[in-house]
CSV table of C-alpha atoms in Angstrom, one decimal:
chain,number,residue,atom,x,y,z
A,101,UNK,CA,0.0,0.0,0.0
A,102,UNK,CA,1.1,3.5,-1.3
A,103,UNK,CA,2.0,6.1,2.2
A,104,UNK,CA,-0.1,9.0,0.7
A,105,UNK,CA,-3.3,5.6,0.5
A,106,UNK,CA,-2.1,4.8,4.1
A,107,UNK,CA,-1.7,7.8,5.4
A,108,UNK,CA,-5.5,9.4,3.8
A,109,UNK,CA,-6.7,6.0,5.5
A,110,UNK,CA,-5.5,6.5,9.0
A,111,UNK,CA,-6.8,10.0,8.6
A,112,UNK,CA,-10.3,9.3,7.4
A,113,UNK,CA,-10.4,6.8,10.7
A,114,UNK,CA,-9.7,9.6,13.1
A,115,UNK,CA,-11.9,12.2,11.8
A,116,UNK,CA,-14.4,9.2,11.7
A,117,UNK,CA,-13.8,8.9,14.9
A,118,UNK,CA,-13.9,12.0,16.1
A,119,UNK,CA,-17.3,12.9,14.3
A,120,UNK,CA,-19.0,9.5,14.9
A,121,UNK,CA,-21.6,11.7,17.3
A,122,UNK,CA,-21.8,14.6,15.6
A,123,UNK,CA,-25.5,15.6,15.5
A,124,UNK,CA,-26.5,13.7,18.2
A,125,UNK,CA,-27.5,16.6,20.6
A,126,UNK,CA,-29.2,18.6,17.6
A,127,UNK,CA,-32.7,18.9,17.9
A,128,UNK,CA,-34.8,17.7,15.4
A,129,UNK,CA,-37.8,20.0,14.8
A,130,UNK,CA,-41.0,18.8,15.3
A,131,UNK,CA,-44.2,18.3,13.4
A,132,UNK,CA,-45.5,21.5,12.5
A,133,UNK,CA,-42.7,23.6,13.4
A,134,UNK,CA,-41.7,24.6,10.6
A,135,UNK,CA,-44.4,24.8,7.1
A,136,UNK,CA,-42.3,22.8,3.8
A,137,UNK,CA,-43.3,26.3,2.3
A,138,UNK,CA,-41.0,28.3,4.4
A,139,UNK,CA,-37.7,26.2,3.1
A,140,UNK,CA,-36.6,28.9,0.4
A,141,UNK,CA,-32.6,28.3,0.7
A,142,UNK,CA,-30.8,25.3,1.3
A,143,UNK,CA,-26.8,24.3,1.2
A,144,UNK,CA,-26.1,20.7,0.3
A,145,UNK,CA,-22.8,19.5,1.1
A,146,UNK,CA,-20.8,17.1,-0.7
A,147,UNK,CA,-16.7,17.9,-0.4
A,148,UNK,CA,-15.4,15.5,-3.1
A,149,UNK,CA,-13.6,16.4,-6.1
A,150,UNK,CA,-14.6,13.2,-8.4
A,151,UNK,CA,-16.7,13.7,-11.5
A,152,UNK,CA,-18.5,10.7,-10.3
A,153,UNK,CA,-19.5,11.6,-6.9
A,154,UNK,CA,-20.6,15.3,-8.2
A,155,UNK,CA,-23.2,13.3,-10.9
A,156,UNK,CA,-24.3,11.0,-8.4
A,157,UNK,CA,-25.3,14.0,-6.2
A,158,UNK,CA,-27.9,15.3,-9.0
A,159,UNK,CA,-30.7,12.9,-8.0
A,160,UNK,CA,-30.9,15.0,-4.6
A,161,UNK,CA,-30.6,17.9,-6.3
A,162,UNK,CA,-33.6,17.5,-8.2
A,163,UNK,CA,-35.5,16.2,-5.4
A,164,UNK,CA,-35.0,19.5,-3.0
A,165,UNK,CA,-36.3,21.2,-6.5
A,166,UNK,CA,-39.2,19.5,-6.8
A,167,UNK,CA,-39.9,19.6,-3.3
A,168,UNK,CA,-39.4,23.0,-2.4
A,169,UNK,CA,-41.2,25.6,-5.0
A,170,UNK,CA,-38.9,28.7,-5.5
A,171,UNK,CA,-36.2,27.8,-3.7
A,172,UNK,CA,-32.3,28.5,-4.2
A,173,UNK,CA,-29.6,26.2,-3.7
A,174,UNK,CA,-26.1,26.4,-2.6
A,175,UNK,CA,-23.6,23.8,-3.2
A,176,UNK,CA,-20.5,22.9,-1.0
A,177,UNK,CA,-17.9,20.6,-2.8
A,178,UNK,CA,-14.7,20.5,-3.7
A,179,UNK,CA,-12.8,21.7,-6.9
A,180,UNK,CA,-14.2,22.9,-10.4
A,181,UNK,CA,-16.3,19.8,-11.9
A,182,UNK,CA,-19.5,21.0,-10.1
A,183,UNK,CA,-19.5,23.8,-12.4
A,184,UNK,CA,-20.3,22.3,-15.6
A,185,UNK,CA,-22.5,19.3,-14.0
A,186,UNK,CA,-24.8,22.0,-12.5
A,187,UNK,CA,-24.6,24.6,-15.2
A,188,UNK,CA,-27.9,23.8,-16.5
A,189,UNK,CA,-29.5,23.9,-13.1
A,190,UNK,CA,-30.7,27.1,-12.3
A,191,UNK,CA,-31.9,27.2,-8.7
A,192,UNK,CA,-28.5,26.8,-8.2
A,193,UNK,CA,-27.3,30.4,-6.3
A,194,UNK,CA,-23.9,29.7,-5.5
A,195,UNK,CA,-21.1,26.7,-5.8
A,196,UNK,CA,-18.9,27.1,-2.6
A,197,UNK,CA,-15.7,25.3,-3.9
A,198,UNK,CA,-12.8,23.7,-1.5
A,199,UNK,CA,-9.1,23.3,-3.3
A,200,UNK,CA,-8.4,19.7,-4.5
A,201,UNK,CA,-5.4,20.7,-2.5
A,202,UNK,CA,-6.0,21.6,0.6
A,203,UNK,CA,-2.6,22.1,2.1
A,204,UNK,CA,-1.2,24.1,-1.0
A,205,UNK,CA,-4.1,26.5,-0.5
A,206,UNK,CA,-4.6,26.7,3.0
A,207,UNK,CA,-5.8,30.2,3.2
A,208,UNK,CA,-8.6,29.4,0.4
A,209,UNK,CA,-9.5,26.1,1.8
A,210,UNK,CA,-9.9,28.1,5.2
A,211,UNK,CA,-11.7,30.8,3.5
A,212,UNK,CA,-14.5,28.1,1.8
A,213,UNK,CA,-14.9,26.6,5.6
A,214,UNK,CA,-15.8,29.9,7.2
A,215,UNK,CA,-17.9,31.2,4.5
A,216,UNK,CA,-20.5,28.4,5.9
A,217,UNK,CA,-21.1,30.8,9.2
A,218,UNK,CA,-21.6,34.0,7.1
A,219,UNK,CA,-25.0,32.2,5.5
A,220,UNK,CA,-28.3,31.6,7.1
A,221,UNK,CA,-30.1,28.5,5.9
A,222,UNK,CA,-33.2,26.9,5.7
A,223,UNK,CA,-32.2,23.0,5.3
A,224,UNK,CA,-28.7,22.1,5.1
A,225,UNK,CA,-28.0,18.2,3.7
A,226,UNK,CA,-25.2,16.1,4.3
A,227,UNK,CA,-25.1,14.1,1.2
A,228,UNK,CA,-22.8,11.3,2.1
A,229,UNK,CA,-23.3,9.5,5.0
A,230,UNK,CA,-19.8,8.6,5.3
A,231,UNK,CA,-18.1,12.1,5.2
A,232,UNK,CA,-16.5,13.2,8.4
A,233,UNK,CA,-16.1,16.5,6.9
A,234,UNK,CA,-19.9,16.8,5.8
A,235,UNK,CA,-20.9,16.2,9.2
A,236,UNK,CA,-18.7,18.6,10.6
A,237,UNK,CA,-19.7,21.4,8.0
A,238,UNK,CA,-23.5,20.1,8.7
A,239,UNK,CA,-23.1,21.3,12.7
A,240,UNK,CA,-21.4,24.4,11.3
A,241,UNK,CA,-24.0,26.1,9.1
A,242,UNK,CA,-26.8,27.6,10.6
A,243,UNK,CA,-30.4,26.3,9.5
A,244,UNK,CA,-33.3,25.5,11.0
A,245,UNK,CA,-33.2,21.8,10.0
A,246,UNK,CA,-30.1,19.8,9.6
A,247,UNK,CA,-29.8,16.2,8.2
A,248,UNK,CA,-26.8,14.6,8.9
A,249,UNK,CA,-26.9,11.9,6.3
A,250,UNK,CA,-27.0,9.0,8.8
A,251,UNK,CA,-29.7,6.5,7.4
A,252,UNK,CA,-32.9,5.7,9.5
A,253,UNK,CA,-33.8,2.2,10.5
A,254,UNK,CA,-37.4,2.7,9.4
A,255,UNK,CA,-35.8,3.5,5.6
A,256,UNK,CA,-33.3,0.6,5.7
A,257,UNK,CA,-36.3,-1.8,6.3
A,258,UNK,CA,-38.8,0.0,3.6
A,259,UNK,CA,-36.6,0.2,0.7
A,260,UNK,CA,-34.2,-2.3,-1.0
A,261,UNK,CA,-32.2,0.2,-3.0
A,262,UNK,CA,-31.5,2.4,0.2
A,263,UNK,CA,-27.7,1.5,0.6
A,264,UNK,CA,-27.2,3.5,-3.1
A,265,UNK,CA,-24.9,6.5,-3.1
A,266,UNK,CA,-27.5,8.7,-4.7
A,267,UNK,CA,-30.8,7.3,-3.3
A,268,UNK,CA,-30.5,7.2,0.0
A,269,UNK,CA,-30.0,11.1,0.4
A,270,UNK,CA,-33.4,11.4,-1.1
A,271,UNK,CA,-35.1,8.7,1.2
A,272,UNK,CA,-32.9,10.5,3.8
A,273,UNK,CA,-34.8,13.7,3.1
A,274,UNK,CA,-38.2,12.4,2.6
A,275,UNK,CA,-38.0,10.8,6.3
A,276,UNK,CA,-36.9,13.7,7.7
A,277,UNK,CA,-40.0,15.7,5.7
A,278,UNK,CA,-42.6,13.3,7.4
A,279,UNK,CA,-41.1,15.0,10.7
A,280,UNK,CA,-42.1,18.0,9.3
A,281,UNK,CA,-46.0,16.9,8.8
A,282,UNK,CA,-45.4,17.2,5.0
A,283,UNK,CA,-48.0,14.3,3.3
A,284,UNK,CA,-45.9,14.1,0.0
A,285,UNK,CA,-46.6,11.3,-1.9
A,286,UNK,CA,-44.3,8.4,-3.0
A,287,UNK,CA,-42.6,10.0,-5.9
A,288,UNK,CA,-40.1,8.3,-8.3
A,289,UNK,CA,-36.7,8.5,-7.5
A,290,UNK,CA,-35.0,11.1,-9.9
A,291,UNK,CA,-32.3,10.1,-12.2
A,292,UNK,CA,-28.7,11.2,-12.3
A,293,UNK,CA,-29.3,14.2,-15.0
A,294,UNK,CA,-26.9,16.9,-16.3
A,295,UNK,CA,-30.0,18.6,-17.8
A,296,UNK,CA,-28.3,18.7,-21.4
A,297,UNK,CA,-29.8,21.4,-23.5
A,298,UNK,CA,-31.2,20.2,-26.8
A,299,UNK,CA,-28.9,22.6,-28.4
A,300,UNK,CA,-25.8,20.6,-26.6
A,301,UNK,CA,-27.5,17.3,-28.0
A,302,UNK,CA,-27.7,18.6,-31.6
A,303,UNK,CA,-23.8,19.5,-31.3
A,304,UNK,CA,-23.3,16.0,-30.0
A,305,UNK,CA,-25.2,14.3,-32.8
A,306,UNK,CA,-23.3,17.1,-35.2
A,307,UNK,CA,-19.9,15.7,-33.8
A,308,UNK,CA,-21.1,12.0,-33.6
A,309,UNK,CA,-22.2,11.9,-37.3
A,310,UNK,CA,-18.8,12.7,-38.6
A,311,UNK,CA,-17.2,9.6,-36.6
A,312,UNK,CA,-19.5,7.4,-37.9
A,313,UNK,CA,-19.4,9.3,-41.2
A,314,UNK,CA,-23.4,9.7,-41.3
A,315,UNK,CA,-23.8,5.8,-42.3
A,316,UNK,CA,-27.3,6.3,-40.8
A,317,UNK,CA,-26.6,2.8,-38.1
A,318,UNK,CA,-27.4,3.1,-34.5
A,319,UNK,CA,-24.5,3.5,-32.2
A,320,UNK,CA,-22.9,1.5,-29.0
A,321,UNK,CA,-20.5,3.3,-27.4
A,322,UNK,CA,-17.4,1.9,-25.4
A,323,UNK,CA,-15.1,3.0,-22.6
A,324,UNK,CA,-12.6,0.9,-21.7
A,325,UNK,CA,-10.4,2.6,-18.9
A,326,UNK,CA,-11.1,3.1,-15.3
A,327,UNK,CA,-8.6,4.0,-12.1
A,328,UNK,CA,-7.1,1.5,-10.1
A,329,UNK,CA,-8.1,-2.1,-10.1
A,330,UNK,CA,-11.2,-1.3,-11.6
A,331,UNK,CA,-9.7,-1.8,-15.1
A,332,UNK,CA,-10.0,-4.6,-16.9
A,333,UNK,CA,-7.5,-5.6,-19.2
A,334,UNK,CA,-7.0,-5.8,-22.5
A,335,UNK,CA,-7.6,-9.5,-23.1
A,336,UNK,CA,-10.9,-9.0,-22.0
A,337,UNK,CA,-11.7,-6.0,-23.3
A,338,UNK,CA,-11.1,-7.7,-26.7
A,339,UNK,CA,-13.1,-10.3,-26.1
A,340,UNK,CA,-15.9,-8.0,-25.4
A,341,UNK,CA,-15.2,-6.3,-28.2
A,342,UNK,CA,-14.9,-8.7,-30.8
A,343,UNK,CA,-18.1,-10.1,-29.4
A,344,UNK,CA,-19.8,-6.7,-30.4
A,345,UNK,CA,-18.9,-7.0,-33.7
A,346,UNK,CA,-20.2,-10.2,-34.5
A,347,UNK,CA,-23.4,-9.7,-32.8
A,348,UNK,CA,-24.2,-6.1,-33.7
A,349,UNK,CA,-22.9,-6.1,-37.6
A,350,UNK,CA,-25.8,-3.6,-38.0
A,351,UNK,CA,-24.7,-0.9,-35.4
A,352,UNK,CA,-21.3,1.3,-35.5
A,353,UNK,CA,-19.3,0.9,-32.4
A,354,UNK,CA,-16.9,3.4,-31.2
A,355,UNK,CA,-14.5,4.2,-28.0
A,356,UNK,CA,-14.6,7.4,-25.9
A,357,UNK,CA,-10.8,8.0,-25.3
A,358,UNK,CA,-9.8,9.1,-21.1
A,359,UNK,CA,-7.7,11.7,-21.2
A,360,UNK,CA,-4.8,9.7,-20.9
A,361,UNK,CA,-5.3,8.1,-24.6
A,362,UNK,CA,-5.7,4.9,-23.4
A,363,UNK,CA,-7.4,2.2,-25.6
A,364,UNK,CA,-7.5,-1.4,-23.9
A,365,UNK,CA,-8.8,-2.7,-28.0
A,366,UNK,CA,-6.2,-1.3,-29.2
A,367,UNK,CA,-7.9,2.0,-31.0
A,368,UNK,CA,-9.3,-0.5,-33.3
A,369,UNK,CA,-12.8,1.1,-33.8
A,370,UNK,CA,-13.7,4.5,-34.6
A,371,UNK,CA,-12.3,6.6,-31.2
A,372,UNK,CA,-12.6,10.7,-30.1
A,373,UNK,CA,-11.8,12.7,-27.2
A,374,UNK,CA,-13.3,15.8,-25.6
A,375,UNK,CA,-12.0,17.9,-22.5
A,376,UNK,CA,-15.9,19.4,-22.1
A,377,UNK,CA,-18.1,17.0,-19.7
A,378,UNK,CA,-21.1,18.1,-21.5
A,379,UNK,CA,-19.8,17.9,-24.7
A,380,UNK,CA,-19.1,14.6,-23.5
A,381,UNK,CA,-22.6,13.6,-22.4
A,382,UNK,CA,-23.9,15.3,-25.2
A,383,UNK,CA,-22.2,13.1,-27.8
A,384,UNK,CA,-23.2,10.0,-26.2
A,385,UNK,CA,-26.8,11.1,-25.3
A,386,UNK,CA,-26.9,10.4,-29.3
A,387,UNK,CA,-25.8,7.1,-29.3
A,388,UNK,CA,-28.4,3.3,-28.1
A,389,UNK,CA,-26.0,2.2,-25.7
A,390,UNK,CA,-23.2,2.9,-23.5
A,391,UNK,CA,-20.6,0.0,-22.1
A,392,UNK,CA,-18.3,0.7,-19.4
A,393,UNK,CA,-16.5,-0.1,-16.3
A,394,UNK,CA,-17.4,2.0,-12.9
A,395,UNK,CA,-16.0,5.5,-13.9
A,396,UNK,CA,-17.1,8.7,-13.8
A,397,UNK,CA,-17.6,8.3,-17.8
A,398,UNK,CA,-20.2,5.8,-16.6
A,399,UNK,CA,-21.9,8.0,-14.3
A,400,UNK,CA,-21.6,10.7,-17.0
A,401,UNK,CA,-23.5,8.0,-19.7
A,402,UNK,CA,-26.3,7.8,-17.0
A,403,UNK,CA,-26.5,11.5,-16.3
A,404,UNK,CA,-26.9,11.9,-20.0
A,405,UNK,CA,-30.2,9.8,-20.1
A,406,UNK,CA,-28.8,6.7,-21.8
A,407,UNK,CA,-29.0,2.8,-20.9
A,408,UNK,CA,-25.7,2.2,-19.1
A,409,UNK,CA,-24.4,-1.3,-19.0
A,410,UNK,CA,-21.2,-0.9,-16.0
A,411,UNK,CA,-19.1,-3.8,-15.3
A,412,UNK,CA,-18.2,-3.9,-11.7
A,413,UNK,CA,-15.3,-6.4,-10.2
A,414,UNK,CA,-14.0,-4.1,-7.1
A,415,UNK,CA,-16.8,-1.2,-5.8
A,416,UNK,CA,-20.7,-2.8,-4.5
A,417,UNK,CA,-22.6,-2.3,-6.9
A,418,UNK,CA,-25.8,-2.0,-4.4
A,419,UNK,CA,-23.5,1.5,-4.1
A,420,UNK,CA,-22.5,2.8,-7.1
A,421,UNK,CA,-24.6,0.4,-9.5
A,422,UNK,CA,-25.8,2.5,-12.8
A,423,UNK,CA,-29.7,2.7,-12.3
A,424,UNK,CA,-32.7,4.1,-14.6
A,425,UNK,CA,-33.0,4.4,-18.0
A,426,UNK,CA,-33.4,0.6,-18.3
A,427,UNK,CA,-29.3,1.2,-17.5
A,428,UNK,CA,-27.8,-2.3,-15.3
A,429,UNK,CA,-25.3,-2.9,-13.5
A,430,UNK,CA,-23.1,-6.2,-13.4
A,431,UNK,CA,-20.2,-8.0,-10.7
A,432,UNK,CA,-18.4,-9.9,-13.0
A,433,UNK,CA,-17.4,-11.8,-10.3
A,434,UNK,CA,-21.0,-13.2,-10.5
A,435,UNK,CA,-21.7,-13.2,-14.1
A,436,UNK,CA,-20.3,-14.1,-17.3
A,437,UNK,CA,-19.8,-13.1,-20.9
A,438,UNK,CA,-23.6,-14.2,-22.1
A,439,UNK,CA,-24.8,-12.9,-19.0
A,440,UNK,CA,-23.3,-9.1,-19.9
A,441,UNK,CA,-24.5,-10.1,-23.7
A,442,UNK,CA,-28.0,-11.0,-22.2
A,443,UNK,CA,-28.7,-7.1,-20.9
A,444,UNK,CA,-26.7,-5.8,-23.7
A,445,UNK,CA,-29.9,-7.3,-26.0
A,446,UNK,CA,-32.2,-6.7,-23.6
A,447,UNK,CA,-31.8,-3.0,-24.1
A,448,UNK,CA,-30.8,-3.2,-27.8
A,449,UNK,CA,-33.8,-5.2,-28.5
């Protein structure tokens, strides 16, 4: 194990410790205390710097939207990517950013924790759970109602799904509403959703046309790279690959390229690149399908409105496991080739 991996893990079991009973003495507000119309601002926190973890906080987003009529949002995270993810939102007020490098900008990463006391809130939401920072920040702002992320037994036994990254935040907040006396009814749970504009989706079908050279065929889109030991390698990326090909004669397949030009096939089908996230979603919100280990890209796929099909071998997938738009996710520890070539048709078909 790398020191900067053992040392962030030793340090992420202190503060863990340290915040384990953070909002313990807060006290919840009863029903009828406060009216759900009343809740004009609220501050979401989420301190991670990952494309992945900033899409898979959209579903919550959209949920204090729909919930609260008129109301503005502020974001807490860290570095630049919430920017473009959220750029389409507009109850969004104001994206309070951490450095990705806290201890090369001290001052500014002091500056972001501070500016949490200068604001009044409504609600302010933890949005993960498992963030000893979150909850710290959570204690600091001042609102009138503070969830802490932490997940209620009543919610664990009710739904199946609630251990997911971006779900249980919204069950989370529904719970904590029925406090409130709010009857809301069982909505569906939102989607991860960049909101591209169908402007953005023209460009991407404008950009995806010339790869494909305008042949008219549907699309399947690849990405074969991922961080860590949630790569697969290049044998079996071939195999998946060449398996494509002889199943799908009738649809172009192509690879979207990480920024480190990386091709596990070997750039043997039709490939591009873009630095713009939405540019990004916006070319693959064009194509029937996209293939892909757990990424950020994957997250992206989903957040684009497209079926995602994510191989998983290392993170739960009861976590971070694609979800809606008839997407699935798969432990290939579990499964095998037909398996993955079973929900590939199922969504193709």
């Amino acid at each position: 194990m790398k020191f900067k991996t053992r040392v962030n893990k030793v340090r992420r079991s202190i503060m863990r410790s340290i915040t384990k009973n953070i909002g313990s003495s807060y006290s919840e507000p009863k029903k009828g205390d406060i009216a759900v119309s009343e809740i004009k601002s609220v501050l979401i926190i989420r301190p991670n710097h990952r494309l992945g973890n900033q899409l898979l906080l959209t579903p919550l987003v959209q949920e204090v939207i729909n919930t609260f009529e008129g109301c503005t949002i502020d974001l807490f995270v860290k570095g630049g990517v919430a920017h473009p993810v959220f750029e389409n939102y507009t109850q969004i007020n104001n994206i309070i950013k951490l450095p990705r490098k806290p201890f090369d900008n001290v001052f500014k990463y002091a500056k972001s924790w501070l500016s949490i006391k200068k604001q009044s809130y409504d609600l302010v939401i933890n949005a993960d759970r498992n963030s000893s920072s979150g909850k710290l920040l959570t204690q600091l702002a001042k609102a009138k109602i503070k969830v802490f992320g932490d997940i209620d037994e009543s919610i664990k036994e009710t739904y199946a799904d609630h251990e997911h990254i971006s779900k249980y935040p919204v069950y989370n907040l529904r719970f904590y509403l029925t406090k409130l006396g709010l009857d809301k009814p069982e909505a569906e749970m939102p989607v991860l959703d960049i909101k591209l504009s169908d402007e953005e989706i023209a460009n991407g079908k404008t950009i995806l046309n010339d790869i494909i050279k305008n042949n008219g065929k549907k699309t399947i889109c690849i990405y074969t790279n991922a961080t860590g030991n949630k790569c697969y390698s290049e044998a079996w990326w071939e195999n998946v690959y060449s398996r494509l090909l002889k199943e799908y004669p009738d649809y172009n397949i192509i690879e979207m390229l990480p920024i480190e030009n990386i091709s596990k096939i070997n750039f043997k089908a039709p490939h591009f690149y873009s630095q713009d996230i939405r540019e990004m979603g916006a070319i693959i919100r064009n194509t029937s399908i996209f293939i892909s280990a757990d990424n950020g890209v994957m997250h992206l796929a989903s957040a684009s409105l497209v079926p995602v099909v994510g191989f998983f071998s290392r993170t739960n997938t009861k976590i971070y496991g694609s979800y809606g738009n008839d997407s699935v996710a798969l432990n290939t520890n579990e499964t095998n080739i037909d398996d993955w070539f079973k929900a590939i048709g199922n969504i193709l078909n």
